[in-house]
Amino acid sequence: MNPEAKVPAFPQVAAVAQSGPAHSVDRIMAVAYELFSTRGVRDVGVNELIERSGVAKATFYRHFPSKDSLVFAFLEQRDKQWTMDGILLEARRRGSTPQEQLLAIFDVFGDWFLREDFEACSFVRVMLEMGPAHPLGQASIEYLAKIRGHVQAVAEEAGLVNPEEFARSLLILMKGSVIQAVEGDTLAAERARQMAVWLMEHHRG
Amino acid sequence: MNPEAKVPAFPQVAAVAQSGPAHSVDRIMAVAYELFSTRGVRDVGVNELIERSGVAKATFYRHFPSKDSLVFAFLEQRDKQWTMDGILLEARRRGSTPQEQLLAIFDVFGDWFLREDFEACSFVRVMLEMGPAHPLGQASIEYLAKIRGHVQAVAEEAGLVNPEEFARSLLILMKGSVIQAVEGDTLAAERARQMAVWLMEHHRG
DNA sequence: ACAGGGGGAAAGACCGGTCTGTCTTCCCCC
DNA sequence: GGGGGAAGACAGACCGGTCTTTCCCCCTGT
């Protein structure tokens, strides 16, 4: 056969050119992060994932033994990239005292709610999508508990009384404001911040 | 053929006997209410719905032109049966003053969170499952706004200043506590109720 | 330095199952 | 006898997951 007849295909070189010489697993993760975070888990199929990342199906399943394992990896990256670097670290940067840093969470939320690609907290979304008994729901619950642990640590720095109770109450405000922002209430962060102020006053003793 | 060979089948008569001589549409709605409210929308297929309600597929599609139309009907019934009668009316019954009635919402939530069949608020769940742009998500948002309207009306009865702002803040507490209850925090209602007390104090002028 | 071999990756057929939705057949009852 | 309903086959699409074929590239041995 004429070898030239087989050469011209390979549309995936375009995808490689777009995302650089990254390895397959990196491209898969980048596509998964975008699709899962904006559209949820169940709405995104494996076929779409491999098509958008320019990767063969066998390659996908060599790196991830199942779709669920990719979702686990996504949740972990979401925790690092979004929760830790995007929200908590940014909030610590904006406030000079632990009290200010706790309230700054809602300032970061306010900016986040205005973004066009804002969709919802992936952990809450996956927990509701898969149910709290599903392994993926369990993982989401653990990541939410991890956020609460960080809030509790800052509350302890601030010298608040009953920091665990404070953290649990603050996470009610965080989750509630996110849900309300999905509905279109972009000012939900300000309202939650005000309630956080009152909550903090009652935990100063 | 021997006519007796055909008679003994009809397993749906058992279902009819269980749910009484109700019409097909009533049985479908009852099954849909149970399955959709406990497992969400996307996880429940039409085949399971018709099987559990002992109804033929053609009968299903004669009453509901599509699955989505059944979900619309479910959301409407959920609003009547759960939101109005289960939560708001019960809260009004428990409190003797409008202020008490507003706080009683979280007492009703506290009981609800302890139920075994508690899963989540169907409106929030469907909104996140389908997305806020989907017609079903839009309908869910409207029902959530309807709840806010009722809260606002009670706030006006209570003479609170800026009742709309109050209602939006209270719904943050309601949604946040529900999400946290899904995670397993059965005391989320008490925490939210305490923050509602502080919120109300600041809206008394 | 060059030939050859082996592994990785792309393309995509294929599998069994499920999804929503349509249509046919038969039967029962009015 | 006619309409409604049960039963279920069927269509067409999609799901997650497996496997085959083909190619390219890199690594190794000489």
XYZ file of C-alpha atoms (C1' of nucleotides) in Angstrom:
470
model
C 0.000 0.000 0.000
C 0.990 3.546 -0.568
C 2.265 4.821 2.788
C 1.119 8.354 1.952
C -2.466 7.184 2.075
C -2.180 6.543 5.802
C -0.151 9.553 6.813
C -2.450 12.580 6.452
C -4.930 11.582 9.168
C -3.955 12.089 12.798
C -6.221 14.942 13.823
C -4.899 14.617 17.328
C -1.711 16.444 16.403
C -3.830 19.585 16.396
C -4.936 18.855 19.943
C -1.342 18.193 20.917
C -0.330 21.473 19.347
C -3.035 23.271 21.299
C -2.097 21.872 24.662
C 1.598 21.541 23.988
C 3.661 18.393 24.237
C 1.859 17.291 27.407
C 1.490 13.624 28.123
C -1.791 11.888 27.504
C -2.688 11.717 31.163
C -2.236 15.462 31.541
C -4.483 16.218 28.599
C -7.126 13.825 29.918
C -7.001 15.440 33.328
C -7.265 18.957 31.873
C -10.334 18.033 29.820
C -11.878 16.129 32.735
C -11.372 19.072 35.040
C -13.135 21.457 32.702
C -16.028 19.162 31.819
C -16.656 17.674 35.270
C -16.466 21.025 37.046
C -18.882 22.738 34.671
C -21.290 19.953 33.756
C -21.055 17.384 36.519
C -20.041 13.757 36.320
C -22.941 11.824 34.853
C -23.432 14.167 31.928
C -19.888 13.614 30.651
C -19.147 10.276 28.964
C -15.871 8.547 28.321
C -16.272 8.922 24.570
C -16.503 12.690 24.880
C -13.542 12.790 27.214
C -11.253 10.912 24.854
C -12.465 12.839 21.829
C -11.879 16.233 23.439
C -8.457 15.221 24.707
C -7.365 13.616 21.423
C -6.558 10.329 23.087
C -7.338 6.764 22.147
C -9.729 4.775 24.260
C -7.103 2.181 25.067
C -4.777 4.934 26.241
C -7.478 6.308 28.502
C -8.077 2.927 30.104
C -4.359 2.308 30.494
C -4.048 5.390 32.690
C -7.448 5.111 34.394
C -8.916 1.645 34.951
C -12.434 3.087 35.005
C -14.320 6.325 34.624
C -14.836 6.456 38.386
C -11.079 6.407 38.965
C -10.807 9.483 36.762
C -13.512 11.164 38.834
C -11.548 10.341 41.979
C -8.493 11.963 40.422
C -10.583 14.953 39.422
C -11.881 15.414 42.968
C -8.332 15.288 44.296
C -7.158 17.882 41.806
C -10.208 20.015 42.506
C -9.267 19.960 46.171
C -5.710 21.054 45.472
C -6.324 23.542 42.704
C -9.623 25.082 43.666
C -10.214 24.589 47.378
C -6.679 25.006 48.605
C -5.070 27.390 46.124
C -8.151 29.136 44.792
C -10.196 29.732 47.920
C -8.400 29.097 51.203
C -4.950 30.347 50.224
C -6.420 33.391 48.525
C -8.534 34.139 51.594
C -5.481 33.909 53.845
C -3.677 36.261 51.492
C -6.428 38.865 51.603
C -6.802 39.060 55.377
C -4.122 40.175 57.797
C -5.685 38.570 60.887
C -7.297 35.134 61.224
C -10.681 36.813 61.734
C -10.286 38.781 58.531
C -9.119 35.678 56.725
C -12.285 33.833 57.704
C -14.481 36.627 56.416
C -12.354 36.963 53.279
C -13.619 33.525 52.233
C -16.871 35.188 51.292
C -15.073 37.967 49.441
C -13.396 35.312 47.309
C -16.791 33.665 46.889
C -18.225 36.985 45.723
C -15.648 37.224 42.953
C -16.142 33.578 42.088
C -19.915 33.960 41.790
C -19.435 36.643 39.143
C -17.338 34.456 36.870
C -19.010 33.196 33.721
C -17.739 29.665 34.180
C -19.108 29.499 37.721
C -21.247 26.438 38.116
C -21.260 25.012 41.634
C -19.096 23.343 44.238
C -18.053 20.064 42.649
C -18.041 18.258 45.971
C -21.635 19.188 46.746
C -22.624 18.443 43.194
C -21.029 14.998 43.067
C -22.380 14.144 46.509
C -25.925 14.904 45.375
C -25.395 13.343 41.949
C -24.041 10.012 43.175
C -25.590 9.969 46.628
C -23.762 10.061 49.966
C -23.438 6.255 50.059
C -21.562 5.960 46.741
C -17.753 5.871 46.982
C -17.560 9.089 44.993
C -20.111 10.685 47.306
C -18.072 9.495 50.275
C -14.935 11.038 48.801
C -16.782 14.307 48.252
C -17.937 14.289 51.862
C -14.346 13.767 52.981
C -13.115 16.709 50.934
C -15.887 18.875 52.405
C -14.810 17.742 55.864
C -11.249 18.679 54.949
C -12.415 22.203 54.149
C -14.143 22.311 57.517
C -10.917 21.205 59.162
C -9.041 24.111 57.628
C -11.721 26.562 58.685
C -11.562 25.133 62.176
C -7.774 25.582 62.235
C -8.082 29.247 61.314
C -10.804 29.652 63.929
C -8.417 28.232 66.516
C -5.752 30.687 65.390
C -8.305 33.431 65.885
C -8.911 32.200 69.429
C -12.616 31.639 68.869
C -14.489 29.576 71.430
C -15.815 26.205 70.255
C -14.006 26.292 66.927
C -15.549 23.063 65.645
C -19.076 24.356 66.153
C -18.016 27.603 64.507
C -16.590 25.774 61.515
C -19.711 23.680 61.030
C -21.881 26.795 61.134
C -19.610 28.660 58.740
C -19.787 25.810 56.251
C -23.570 26.043 56.315
C -23.141 29.642 55.177
C -20.595 28.673 52.535
C -22.699 25.896 51.034
C -25.918 27.864 51.226
C -24.428 30.862 49.473
C -23.023 28.676 46.701
C -26.404 27.061 46.057
C -28.091 30.422 46.019
C -25.482 31.746 43.613
C -26.327 28.921 41.211
C -29.888 30.231 41.220
C -28.554 33.598 40.106
C -28.256 35.475 43.413
C -24.788 36.907 42.832
C -25.018 38.879 46.092
C -25.362 35.714 48.163
C -21.732 36.024 49.252
C -22.360 39.408 50.876
C -25.369 38.137 52.799
C -23.451 35.086 53.980
C -20.522 37.287 54.985
C -22.780 39.434 57.142
C -24.124 36.365 58.914
C -20.532 35.166 59.341
C -19.751 38.423 61.132
C -22.565 37.820 63.595
C -21.514 34.213 64.007
C -17.969 35.290 64.803
C -19.125 37.855 67.343
C -20.895 35.131 69.286
C -17.792 32.949 69.232
C -15.499 35.554 70.698
C -16.824 34.756 74.181
C -55.790 -22.107 22.836
C -56.866 -22.845 26.311
C -58.072 -19.522 27.713
C -57.023 -20.506 31.231
C -53.390 -20.420 30.110
C -53.592 -16.667 29.650
C -55.575 -15.739 32.732
C -53.232 -16.278 35.685
C -50.670 -13.639 34.694
C -51.395 -9.961 35.362
C -48.995 -9.223 38.182
C -50.150 -5.617 38.147
C -53.363 -6.521 39.953
C -51.206 -6.985 43.031
C -49.894 -3.452 42.601
C -53.428 -2.240 42.118
C -54.475 -4.038 45.249
C -51.602 -2.401 47.138
C -52.414 1.112 46.041
C -56.136 0.648 45.801
C -58.333 1.146 42.762
C -56.430 4.309 41.803
C -56.151 5.305 38.174
C -52.958 4.684 36.248
C -51.859 8.309 36.438
C -52.166 8.295 40.223
C -50.083 5.166 40.557
C -47.440 6.593 38.224
C -47.329 9.814 40.205
C -47.020 7.976 43.517
C -44.112 5.881 42.263
C -42.469 8.893 40.626
C -42.738 10.880 43.833
C -41.023 8.207 45.850
C -38.265 7.449 43.369
C -37.509 10.988 42.235
C -37.461 12.388 45.762
C -35.133 9.716 47.096
C -32.868 9.021 44.116
C -33.049 12.054 41.886
C -34.215 12.303 38.309
C -31.478 10.916 36.111
C -31.069 7.732 38.094
C -34.699 6.686 37.565
C -35.652 5.415 34.122
C -39.023 5.113 32.477
C -38.788 1.324 32.454
C -38.416 1.219 36.220
C -41.258 3.696 36.668
C -43.720 1.654 34.639
C -42.626 -1.594 36.204
C -43.017 -0.344 39.766
C -46.395 1.213 39.002
C -47.703 -1.827 37.106
C -48.533 0.202 34.045
C -47.926 -0.399 30.364
C -45.476 1.801 28.550
C -48.120 3.003 26.134
C -50.297 3.992 29.074
C -47.441 5.953 30.582
C -46.828 7.885 27.391
C -50.543 8.512 26.928
C -50.657 10.379 30.241
C -47.187 11.934 30.028
C -45.821 12.814 26.595
C -42.246 12.556 27.879
C -40.295 11.739 31.000
C -39.582 15.426 31.506
C -43.286 16.182 31.683
C -43.567 13.679 34.522
C -40.690 15.413 36.277
C -42.502 18.729 35.897
C -45.581 17.162 37.477
C -43.426 15.721 40.252
C -41.916 19.121 41.028
C -45.381 20.634 41.221
C -46.580 17.930 43.584
C -43.421 18.224 45.624
C -44.144 21.923 46.024
C -47.703 21.285 47.206
C -47.134 18.220 49.339
C -43.708 18.814 50.796
C -42.931 22.527 50.717
C -46.376 23.884 51.449
C -48.008 21.224 53.608
C -44.929 19.545 55.036
C -42.683 22.471 55.883
C -44.332 25.883 55.710
C -47.762 24.925 57.013
C -46.243 22.810 59.757
C -43.939 25.667 60.743
C -46.885 28.071 60.952
C -48.696 25.554 63.095
C -45.818 25.220 65.534
C -45.248 28.932 66.152
C -47.754 31.334 67.704
C -46.110 34.483 66.354
C -44.642 35.151 62.902
C -41.165 35.303 64.460
C -41.643 31.923 66.073
C -43.036 30.553 62.845
C -39.911 31.592 60.963
C -37.667 29.883 63.479
C -39.928 26.833 63.546
C -38.882 26.137 59.960
C -35.606 24.850 61.343
C -37.379 22.786 63.981
C -39.280 21.059 61.186
C -35.989 20.664 59.334
C -34.465 19.064 62.423
C -37.164 16.411 62.476
C -36.876 15.949 58.725
C -33.106 15.425 58.900
C -33.605 12.524 61.289
C -35.932 10.628 58.978
C -34.466 7.578 57.285
C -35.895 8.492 53.908
C -34.329 11.963 54.047
C -32.268 12.588 50.980
C -32.169 16.254 49.961
C -34.302 19.109 48.721
C -35.578 17.961 45.324
C -35.492 21.475 43.903
C -31.825 21.979 44.730
C -31.058 18.481 43.571
C -32.818 18.819 40.204
C -31.312 22.272 39.674
C -27.798 20.888 40.121
C -28.574 17.673 38.229
C -30.003 19.323 35.125
C -28.290 22.682 35.377
C -29.909 26.081 35.930
C -30.396 26.620 32.188
C -32.430 23.450 31.619
C -36.232 23.891 31.722
C -36.396 21.560 34.716
C -33.671 23.564 36.425
C -35.591 26.740 35.670
C -38.728 25.253 37.186
C -36.786 24.250 40.292
C -35.446 27.783 40.615
C -38.982 29.120 40.396
C -40.187 26.822 43.164
C -37.256 27.888 45.338
C -38.201 31.511 44.645
C -41.753 30.663 45.641
C -40.489 29.403 48.992
C -38.589 32.639 49.402
C -41.786 34.549 48.656
C -43.589 32.767 51.453
C -40.747 33.415 53.880
C -40.781 37.044 52.877
C -44.526 37.242 53.507
C -44.123 35.883 57.027
C -41.242 38.300 57.581
C -43.548 41.144 56.587
C -46.154 39.865 59.036
C -43.461 39.927 61.694
C -42.733 43.556 60.839
C -39.098 42.891 60.027
C -37.188 45.588 58.172
C -36.088 44.757 54.641
C -38.064 41.503 54.448
C -36.731 40.558 51.030
C -33.140 40.729 52.182
C -34.122 38.773 55.271
C -35.791 36.084 53.195
C -32.776 35.707 50.903
C -30.471 35.348 53.893
C -32.780 32.866 55.588
C -32.867 30.723 52.464
C -29.076 30.579 52.515
C -29.394 29.054 55.974
C -32.118 26.666 54.840
C -30.218 25.397 51.812
C -26.905 25.225 53.618
C -28.349 23.201 56.461
C -29.994 20.769 54.065
C -26.732 20.154 52.223
C -24.882 19.669 55.464
C -27.564 17.240 56.643
C -26.973 15.145 53.538
C -23.354 14.847 54.660
C -24.576 13.410 57.942
C -24.626 16.483 60.184
C -28.040 15.907 61.718
C -27.580 18.903 64.029
C -27.262 21.283 61.099
C -30.805 22.504 61.712
C -29.951 23.710 65.222
C -26.906 25.614 64.005
C -28.898 27.223 61.228
C -31.678 28.092 63.662
C -29.226 29.885 65.933
C -27.926 31.951 63.019
C -31.534 32.666 62.057
C -32.073 34.103 65.532
C -29.167 36.479 65.065
C -30.358 37.356 61.589
C -33.804 38.182 62.920
C -32.426 40.357 65.717
C -30.680 42.501 63.135
C -33.862 42.846 61.101
C -35.966 44.110 63.997
C -34.520 47.612 63.508
C 26.107 4.690 13.057
C 22.596 1.910 11.659
C 19.172 -2.018 11.685
C 15.772 -4.074 14.095
C 12.623 -4.896 17.717
C 9.379 -3.635 21.130
C 6.295 -0.692 23.451
C 3.154 3.159 23.416
C -0.532 5.406 21.279
C -4.236 6.318 17.832
C -8.324 4.700 15.490
C -12.185 2.397 15.878
C -14.874 -1.996 15.755
C -17.278 -4.388 19.013
C -19.907 -6.035 23.325
C -23.643 -6.113 26.488
C -26.466 -3.161 28.661
C -29.525 0.996 29.359
C -31.785 5.033 27.878
C -36.200 7.393 25.895
C -39.762 6.718 22.976
C -42.849 4.096 19.276
C -45.618 0.556 17.757
C -47.915 -3.889 17.580
C -50.629 -7.527 19.518
C -53.815 -9.303 22.427
C -57.286 -9.315 25.885
C -60.853 -7.578 28.982
C -64.700 -5.037 29.923
C -68.162 -1.979 28.969
C -67.937 -4.481 18.842
C -65.018 -0.910 20.177
C -61.872 1.438 23.278
C -58.463 1.184 26.909
C -54.857 -1.067 28.947
C -51.237 -4.686 29.597
C -47.300 -6.858 27.564
C -43.501 -6.396 25.171
C -40.908 -6.169 20.781
C -38.494 -2.772 18.576
C -35.744 1.422 17.155
C -31.965 4.403 17.625
C -28.854 6.402 20.482
C -25.595 6.223 24.064
C -23.247 4.124 28.094
C -18.749 2.033 30.110
C -15.413 -1.070 28.853
C -12.541 -4.546 25.820
C -9.841 -5.627 22.120
C -7.633 -5.536 17.480
C -5.028 -3.295 14.033
C -1.879 -0.113 12.520
C 1.564 3.031 12.969
C 5.426 5.743 15.006
C 9.250 6.341 17.819
C 12.699 5.218 20.782
C 15.880 2.078 22.598
C 19.088 -1.439 22.089
C 22.738 -4.474 20.032
C 26.116 -4.840 17.004
